[in-house]
Amino acid sequence: MTWLDLPDGTGFGITNLPYGIFSTPGTARRTAVAIGDRVLDLAAATGDPVHATGTLNAFMARGPAAWGALRRQLTAWLTDPAHRAAIEPLLSPRADVTMHLPIEVADYVDFYSSRHHAENLGRMFRPGTPPLTPNWTHLPIAYHGRAGTVRVSGTPVIRPAGQLGAARFGPSERLDIEAEVGFVVGMPSTPGEPVPVDAFTAHVFGVCLVNDWSARDLQAWEYVPLGPFLGKSFLTSVSAWVVPLAALEAARVAPPARDVELLPYLDDSAAPWGLDLTLEVRLNGELISRPPFKQLYWTAPQQLAHLTVNGASLRTGDLFASGTVSGPAGDQYGSLIELSWNGTAPLTLAGGARSFLEDGDVVTITATAPGPGGTRIGFGEVTGTVTPAPRRAPA
Ligand SMILES: O=C(O)/C=C/C(=O)CC(=O)CC(=O)O
Ligand SMILES: [Ca+2]
Ligand SMILES: [Mg+2]
């Protein structure tokens, strides 16, 4: 129990304690933890300069023992009434603060781990071939994204322009979303030393929401044979709050059965990390999808093991995302290209029919997961509003 008066049904209860970076007018960026509809200023509460650096990276680099110690300290401060007089003045309403990108992103990798999404995209992008490529059940497929264009929730989505086909240039006409879950690396690894599946919690600090905005026309024209490039590099939005892995113990579930026997480095049966998150996607306020994360074929420890198995090392601030989360049902797809079946079955919304995004559209992704003792773990939101492509001379 906490001495705070928390809003009913808050996803930011005492069992969550997500971290973010905030400022108020005229003050520097510093670390906060969210509790109910307020934020606690950790720079002030702890006096530790690591929380005044303006990103979570330096704290994340201290490692799991430090993460656990601070979490225990925060729990004590927010539950024991003896601390109330010291802590309460350091809380601000969340509505009064500005949130910033929580991490300095080192490298950004995006997986492709939802079987339903991969099959749907295969059917649309590669008709006449089997929906899954033969490698899909043997390794978690991914591409390297652009770290420098990972931005915090609320960043405007400037409609990208580019080649739409042979000798065709212009603003994307098929701007899409991808509802995803991101994993933030706290602890680096050593070059040449793969990170085994069972070292996941020694490296990964927490979880955020991701929208991997995608221009399907640019993507379809450019992606063979090297994969996504400009169709996805213009912006990737992340939620302002990073939920610590420690808050997700009650959400862990077994992943789906695997089709083929995996190589030992991908065997995660000893400590399964399926996660029972449910995402919700809203377009201009209307709920359009509820993608279930727990059915993802590849788990985050497998993704981490795979991305380091060649000896590539991790850095503090690396972000790896799940890939679009789509469930089997038509109202569980994590992208508009699936929800509108490549534009052939537009969604009927209060604001009119939609296949892809129009200027002014607002997309908001939220998620919840079960927490300990019947509590709910919230992830805040990742939102963005589409703004028109700037007028440029024709390329
Ligand atoms: O199958 C393809 O050619 C393309 C797939 C994607 O666009 C998906 C991607 O970015 C990875 C993901 O989000 O699952
Ligand atoms: Ca993606
Ligand atoms: Mg992207």
Coordinates of C-alpha atoms in Angstrom, one line a residue, residues 3-395:
W3 CA 0.4 6.7 1.2
L4 CA -0.4 8.3 -2.1
D5 CA -3.9 8.8 -3.3
L6 CA -3.8 7.0 -6.7
P7 CA -6.4 7.3 -9.4
D8 CA -8.6 4.2 -9.7
G9 CA -7.3 1.7 -12.2
T10 CA -4.0 3.5 -12.7
G11 CA -1.4 1.5 -14.7
F12 CA 1.2 3.5 -12.8
G13 CA 0.7 2.0 -9.4
I14 CA 3.3 1.0 -6.8
T15 CA 4.1 -2.3 -8.6
N16 CA 5.2 -0.5 -11.8
L17 CA 7.5 2.5 -11.2
P18 CA 8.5 3.3 -14.8
Y19 CA 11.4 5.7 -15.5
G20 CA 11.4 8.7 -17.8
I21 CA 13.1 12.0 -18.4
F22 CA 11.2 15.2 -17.6
S23 CA 11.5 18.9 -17.4
T24 CA 9.4 21.9 -16.2
P25 CA 9.7 25.3 -17.8
G26 CA 13.1 26.7 -17.1
T27 CA 14.5 23.6 -15.5
A28 CA 17.0 21.0 -16.9
R29 CA 16.0 17.5 -18.0
R30 CA 16.2 14.9 -15.2
T31 CA 15.0 11.5 -14.3
A32 CA 11.5 10.9 -13.0
V33 CA 9.6 7.8 -11.9
A34 CA 5.8 7.9 -12.5
I35 CA 3.4 7.1 -9.7
G36 CA -0.3 7.5 -10.4
D37 CA -0.9 10.8 -12.1
R38 CA 2.3 12.3 -10.7
V39 CA 6.1 12.2 -11.3
L40 CA 8.7 12.0 -8.6
D41 CA 11.9 14.0 -9.3
L42 CA 14.7 11.4 -8.7
A43 CA 17.5 14.0 -9.0
A44 CA 16.0 15.8 -6.1
A45 CA 14.9 12.7 -4.1
T46 CA 18.2 10.8 -4.4
G47 CA 20.7 13.7 -4.7
D48 CA 22.5 11.3 -7.1
P49 CA 23.9 13.2 -10.1
V50 CA 23.3 10.1 -12.3
H51 CA 19.6 11.2 -12.3
A52 CA 20.5 14.8 -13.5
T53 CA 22.2 13.7 -16.7
G54 CA 19.1 14.1 -18.9
T55 CA 18.9 10.5 -20.1
L56 CA 18.6 7.1 -18.4
N57 CA 21.9 5.8 -19.9
A58 CA 24.3 6.5 -17.1
F59 CA 21.9 4.9 -14.5
M60 CA 21.2 1.9 -16.8
A61 CA 25.0 1.4 -17.2
R62 CA 25.3 0.8 -13.4
G63 CA 23.7 -2.6 -13.9
P64 CA 21.0 -4.8 -12.3
A65 CA 22.1 -4.6 -8.7
A66 CA 21.8 -0.8 -8.8
W67 CA 18.4 -1.0 -10.6
G68 CA 17.1 -3.4 -7.9
A69 CA 18.4 -1.2 -5.1
L70 CA 16.8 1.9 -6.4
R71 CA 13.5 0.1 -7.0
R72 CA 13.5 -1.2 -3.3
Q73 CA 14.3 2.4 -2.2
L74 CA 11.5 3.9 -4.2
T75 CA 9.0 1.3 -2.9
A76 CA 10.0 2.1 0.7
W77 CA 9.7 5.8 0.1
L78 CA 6.3 5.5 -1.5
T79 CA 4.8 3.0 0.9
D80 CA 6.2 3.9 4.4
P81 CA 4.3 7.0 5.7
A82 CA 7.5 8.0 7.6
H83 CA 8.9 9.2 4.2
R84 CA 5.9 11.2 3.2
A85 CA 7.0 14.6 4.5
A86 CA 10.3 14.3 2.6
I87 CA 9.0 12.8 -0.7
E88 CA 5.6 14.5 -1.2
P89 CA 7.1 18.0 -2.1
L90 CA 9.1 16.3 -4.8
L91 CA 6.0 15.1 -6.7
S92 CA 4.6 17.1 -9.6
P93 CA 1.4 16.4 -11.6
R94 CA 2.3 14.6 -14.8
A95 CA 0.1 17.0 -16.7
D96 CA 2.5 19.9 -15.7
V97 CA 5.7 18.3 -17.0
T98 CA 7.3 17.9 -20.4
M99 CA 8.6 14.4 -21.2
H100 CA 11.7 13.8 -23.3
L101 CA 13.3 10.9 -25.1
P102 CA 14.2 8.6 -22.1
I103 CA 17.3 7.1 -23.5
E104 CA 20.2 8.2 -25.8
V105 CA 19.6 5.5 -28.4
A106 CA 22.8 3.7 -29.3
D107 CA 21.7 1.2 -32.0
Y108 CA 18.2 0.4 -33.1
V109 CA 17.2 -3.0 -34.3
D110 CA 13.7 -4.1 -35.3
F111 CA 12.6 -7.7 -35.4
Y112 CA 9.8 -9.4 -37.3
S113 CA 8.6 -11.8 -34.7
S114 CA 4.9 -12.0 -35.1
R115 CA 4.0 -15.0 -37.2
H116 CA 0.6 -13.5 -38.1
H117 CA 2.1 -10.2 -39.2
A118 CA 4.9 -11.9 -41.2
E119 CA 2.4 -14.2 -43.0
N120 CA 0.1 -11.3 -43.7
L121 CA 2.9 -9.1 -45.1
G122 CA 4.2 -12.1 -47.1
R123 CA 0.8 -12.6 -48.7
M124 CA 0.6 -8.9 -49.7
F125 CA 4.3 -8.1 -50.6
R126 CA 5.1 -11.5 -52.2
P127 CA 1.9 -13.1 -53.6
G128 CA 2.4 -16.5 -55.2
T129 CA 5.2 -17.5 -52.8
P130 CA 4.8 -19.2 -49.4
P131 CA 3.8 -16.5 -46.8
L132 CA 6.8 -17.3 -44.5
T133 CA 10.3 -17.4 -45.9
P134 CA 12.1 -20.7 -45.1
N135 CA 14.4 -19.1 -42.6
W136 CA 11.6 -17.6 -40.5
T137 CA 11.0 -20.5 -38.0
H138 CA 14.8 -21.0 -37.6
L139 CA 15.9 -17.5 -36.6
P140 CA 14.4 -14.2 -35.5
I141 CA 14.6 -12.0 -38.7
A142 CA 15.4 -8.3 -38.2
Y143 CA 16.8 -5.2 -39.8
H144 CA 19.1 -2.5 -38.5
G145 CA 17.1 0.8 -38.1
R146 CA 18.1 4.4 -37.7
A147 CA 18.9 5.3 -34.1
G148 CA 19.0 9.1 -34.7
T149 CA 15.4 9.3 -35.7
V150 CA 14.0 7.5 -32.7
R151 CA 12.0 10.2 -31.0
V152 CA 9.7 10.5 -28.0
S153 CA 5.9 10.1 -28.1
G154 CA 4.2 13.3 -29.3
T155 CA 6.8 14.1 -32.0
P156 CA 5.0 15.2 -35.1
V157 CA 5.0 12.6 -37.9
I158 CA 6.2 14.6 -41.0
R159 CA 4.9 12.7 -44.0
P160 CA 8.0 11.3 -45.8
A161 CA 8.6 11.8 -49.5
G162 CA 10.6 9.6 -51.8
Q163 CA 10.5 7.3 -54.8
L164 CA 7.1 5.7 -55.0
G165 CA 8.0 3.6 -58.1
A166 CA 10.1 3.9 -61.3
A167 CA 10.5 7.6 -62.0
R168 CA 7.8 8.5 -59.5
F169 CA 8.6 10.9 -56.7
G170 CA 6.3 12.5 -54.1
P171 CA 4.9 12.4 -50.6
S172 CA 4.1 8.9 -49.4
E173 CA 0.5 7.9 -50.2
R174 CA 0.6 4.8 -48.1
L175 CA 1.8 6.0 -44.7
D176 CA 1.3 3.3 -42.0
I177 CA 1.9 2.4 -38.4
E178 CA 3.5 -0.6 -36.7
A179 CA 2.5 -1.2 -33.1
E180 CA 5.5 -2.8 -31.4
V181 CA 7.1 -3.3 -28.0
G182 CA 10.7 -2.2 -27.5
F183 CA 13.5 -3.6 -25.2
V184 CA 16.1 -1.2 -23.8
V185 CA 19.7 -2.5 -23.2
G186 CA 21.3 -1.2 -20.0
M187 CA 24.4 -3.3 -19.8
P188 CA 26.9 -3.5 -22.6
S189 CA 28.5 -6.8 -23.7
T190 CA 32.0 -7.8 -24.8
P191 CA 32.9 -7.9 -28.5
G192 CA 33.1 -11.6 -29.6
E193 CA 31.1 -12.9 -26.7
P194 CA 27.5 -13.8 -27.6
V195 CA 24.9 -13.0 -24.9
P196 CA 23.1 -16.3 -24.0
V197 CA 19.3 -16.4 -23.5
D198 CA 19.8 -16.8 -19.8
A199 CA 21.8 -13.5 -19.6
F200 CA 18.8 -11.5 -20.7
T201 CA 18.0 -9.9 -17.3
A202 CA 21.7 -9.1 -16.8
H203 CA 21.6 -6.8 -19.9
V204 CA 18.0 -5.6 -20.5
F205 CA 16.8 -2.7 -18.3
G206 CA 13.2 -2.3 -19.4
V207 CA 10.4 -2.1 -21.9
C208 CA 8.7 0.7 -23.9
L209 CA 6.1 1.0 -26.6
V210 CA 7.2 1.7 -30.2
N211 CA 5.5 2.9 -33.3
D212 CA 7.7 2.0 -36.3
W213 CA 6.0 4.4 -38.8
S214 CA 6.3 2.9 -42.3
A215 CA 5.8 4.3 -45.8
R216 CA 4.6 1.2 -47.6
D217 CA 5.0 2.7 -51.1
L218 CA 8.7 3.6 -50.5
Q219 CA 9.2 0.3 -48.8
A220 CA 7.7 -1.9 -51.6
W221 CA 9.9 -0.2 -54.2
E222 CA 13.2 -0.1 -52.4
Y223 CA 13.4 -3.2 -50.2
V224 CA 14.7 -5.9 -52.5
P225 CA 17.3 -7.3 -51.8
L226 CA 18.6 -5.4 -48.7
G227 CA 15.4 -4.8 -46.7
P228 CA 13.8 -1.6 -45.3
F229 CA 15.7 1.6 -45.7
L230 CA 14.0 5.0 -46.3
G231 CA 10.5 3.6 -45.9
K232 CA 11.1 3.3 -42.2
S233 CA 14.0 5.6 -41.3
F234 CA 12.2 8.9 -41.2
L235 CA 10.8 8.4 -37.6
T236 CA 10.4 5.7 -35.0
S237 CA 8.4 6.9 -31.9
V238 CA 8.8 5.5 -28.4
S239 CA 6.8 5.9 -25.2
A240 CA 8.2 8.4 -22.7
W241 CA 8.2 5.7 -19.9
V242 CA 10.4 2.7 -19.6
V243 CA 8.9 -0.1 -17.5
P244 CA 11.5 -2.0 -15.6
L245 CA 11.7 -5.7 -16.3
A246 CA 11.2 -6.3 -12.6
A247 CA 7.6 -5.0 -13.0
L248 CA 6.8 -7.7 -15.5
E249 CA 7.3 -10.9 -13.6
A250 CA 3.6 -11.5 -13.3
A251 CA 3.1 -11.0 -17.0
R252 CA 5.5 -13.8 -18.0
V253 CA 4.0 -16.7 -19.9
A254 CA 5.2 -19.5 -22.1
P255 CA 5.6 -18.6 -25.7
P256 CA 3.8 -20.5 -28.4
A257 CA 5.1 -24.0 -29.4
R258 CA 7.9 -23.8 -32.0
D259 CA 7.5 -25.6 -35.3
V260 CA 11.1 -26.8 -35.6
E261 CA 13.8 -27.7 -33.1
L262 CA 15.9 -24.7 -32.5
L263 CA 19.7 -24.5 -32.3
P264 CA 20.8 -24.5 -28.6
Y265 CA 21.6 -20.8 -28.5
L266 CA 17.9 -20.1 -29.2
D267 CA 16.5 -22.6 -26.7
D268 CA 14.6 -20.5 -24.1
S269 CA 12.6 -23.3 -22.5
A270 CA 14.5 -22.9 -19.2
A271 CA 13.2 -19.4 -18.5
P272 CA 10.3 -18.4 -20.8
W273 CA 9.8 -14.7 -21.5
G274 CA 6.6 -14.6 -23.4
L275 CA 4.8 -11.5 -22.0
D276 CA 1.1 -11.1 -21.6
L277 CA 0.8 -7.6 -22.8
T278 CA -2.3 -6.4 -24.7
L279 CA -1.8 -3.4 -27.0
E280 CA -4.5 -1.0 -28.0
V281 CA -4.3 1.1 -31.2
R282 CA -6.4 4.2 -31.6
L283 CA -6.9 6.3 -34.7
N284 CA -8.3 9.7 -34.0
G285 CA -9.5 8.4 -30.7
E286 CA -11.3 5.3 -32.1
L287 CA -10.1 1.9 -31.0
I288 CA -9.1 0.0 -34.2
S289 CA -7.1 -2.9 -32.9
R290 CA -6.0 -4.9 -29.8
P291 CA -2.8 -6.8 -30.7
P292 CA -1.9 -9.5 -28.2
F293 CA 1.9 -9.7 -27.5
K294 CA 1.9 -13.1 -25.8
Q295 CA 1.5 -14.9 -29.1
L296 CA 4.8 -13.6 -30.5
Y297 CA 6.8 -16.5 -31.8
W298 CA 10.2 -15.2 -30.8
T299 CA 10.9 -13.8 -27.3
A300 CA 13.1 -10.9 -26.3
P301 CA 15.9 -13.2 -24.9
Q302 CA 16.0 -15.1 -28.2
Q303 CA 16.2 -11.9 -30.1
L304 CA 19.0 -10.7 -27.9
A305 CA 20.9 -14.0 -28.2
H306 CA 20.5 -13.9 -32.0
L307 CA 21.6 -10.3 -32.4
T308 CA 24.8 -11.1 -30.5
V309 CA 25.5 -14.7 -31.7
N310 CA 27.9 -13.5 -34.4
G311 CA 30.0 -11.7 -31.7
A312 CA 28.4 -8.3 -32.2
S313 CA 28.5 -6.4 -28.9
L314 CA 25.8 -4.4 -27.1
R315 CA 26.0 -0.8 -25.9
T316 CA 24.1 0.9 -23.2
G317 CA 21.1 2.5 -24.9
D318 CA 20.6 -0.1 -27.6
L319 CA 17.0 -0.5 -28.5
F320 CA 15.6 -3.6 -30.0
A321 CA 11.9 -3.8 -31.0
S322 CA 9.6 -6.9 -31.4
G323 CA 8.4 -6.1 -34.8
T324 CA 4.7 -5.4 -35.5
V325 CA 2.5 -7.2 -33.1
S326 CA -0.4 -8.9 -34.9
G327 CA -2.7 -11.6 -33.5
P328 CA -4.7 -14.0 -35.6
A329 CA -8.0 -12.1 -35.7
G330 CA -8.8 -9.2 -38.0
D331 CA -9.2 -6.8 -35.0
Q332 CA -5.7 -7.8 -33.7
Y333 CA -3.5 -6.5 -36.5
G334 CA -0.8 -4.0 -35.6
S335 CA -0.6 -2.2 -38.9
L336 CA -3.1 -0.4 -41.3
I337 CA -1.8 -2.4 -44.3
E338 CA -3.2 -5.5 -42.5
L339 CA -6.3 -3.8 -41.0
S340 CA -7.3 -2.5 -44.5
W341 CA -5.9 -5.6 -46.3
N342 CA -3.6 -3.5 -48.5
G343 CA -6.2 -0.9 -49.1
T344 CA -8.8 -3.3 -50.4
A345 CA -11.0 -3.3 -47.3
P346 CA -10.8 0.2 -45.8
L347 CA -11.7 0.7 -42.1
T348 CA -15.0 2.5 -41.6
L349 CA -14.4 5.1 -38.9
A350 CA -16.3 8.0 -37.5
G351 CA -14.1 10.4 -39.5
G352 CA -14.5 8.5 -42.7
A353 CA -13.0 5.5 -44.5
R354 CA -9.3 4.9 -43.9
S355 CA -6.7 2.6 -45.5
F356 CA -3.6 4.6 -44.8
L357 CA -2.9 7.7 -42.7
E358 CA -4.1 11.2 -43.8
D359 CA -2.6 14.5 -42.7
G360 CA -3.9 15.4 -39.3
D361 CA -4.5 11.8 -38.2
V362 CA -3.6 11.0 -34.6
V363 CA -2.4 7.5 -33.8
T364 CA -2.0 6.5 -30.1
I365 CA -0.8 3.1 -28.9
T366 CA -1.2 2.0 -25.3
A367 CA -0.7 -1.3 -23.5
T368 CA -1.3 -3.0 -20.2
A369 CA 0.0 -6.2 -18.6
P370 CA -0.9 -8.1 -15.4
G371 CA 1.0 -7.0 -12.4
P372 CA 1.5 -8.7 -9.0
G373 CA -1.6 -9.1 -6.8
G374 CA -4.2 -8.3 -9.4
T375 CA -2.6 -4.9 -10.2
R376 CA -2.2 -3.7 -13.8
I377 CA 1.0 -2.5 -15.3
G378 CA 0.6 0.4 -17.8
F379 CA 3.1 1.6 -20.4
G380 CA 1.8 5.1 -20.9
E381 CA 1.4 5.8 -24.6
V382 CA 3.2 6.4 -27.8
T383 CA 1.3 8.9 -29.9
G384 CA 1.9 11.0 -33.0
T385 CA 0.0 13.4 -35.4
V386 CA 0.7 13.3 -39.1
T387 CA 1.7 16.6 -40.6
P388 CA 1.9 17.4 -44.3
A389 CA 5.0 16.7 -46.3
P390 CA 7.0 20.0 -46.6
R391 CA 6.8 21.6 -50.0
R392 CA 10.1 20.9 -51.8
A393 CA 11.3 21.4 -55.3
P394 CA 10.7 18.1 -57.2
A395 CA 13.6 15.8 -56.8

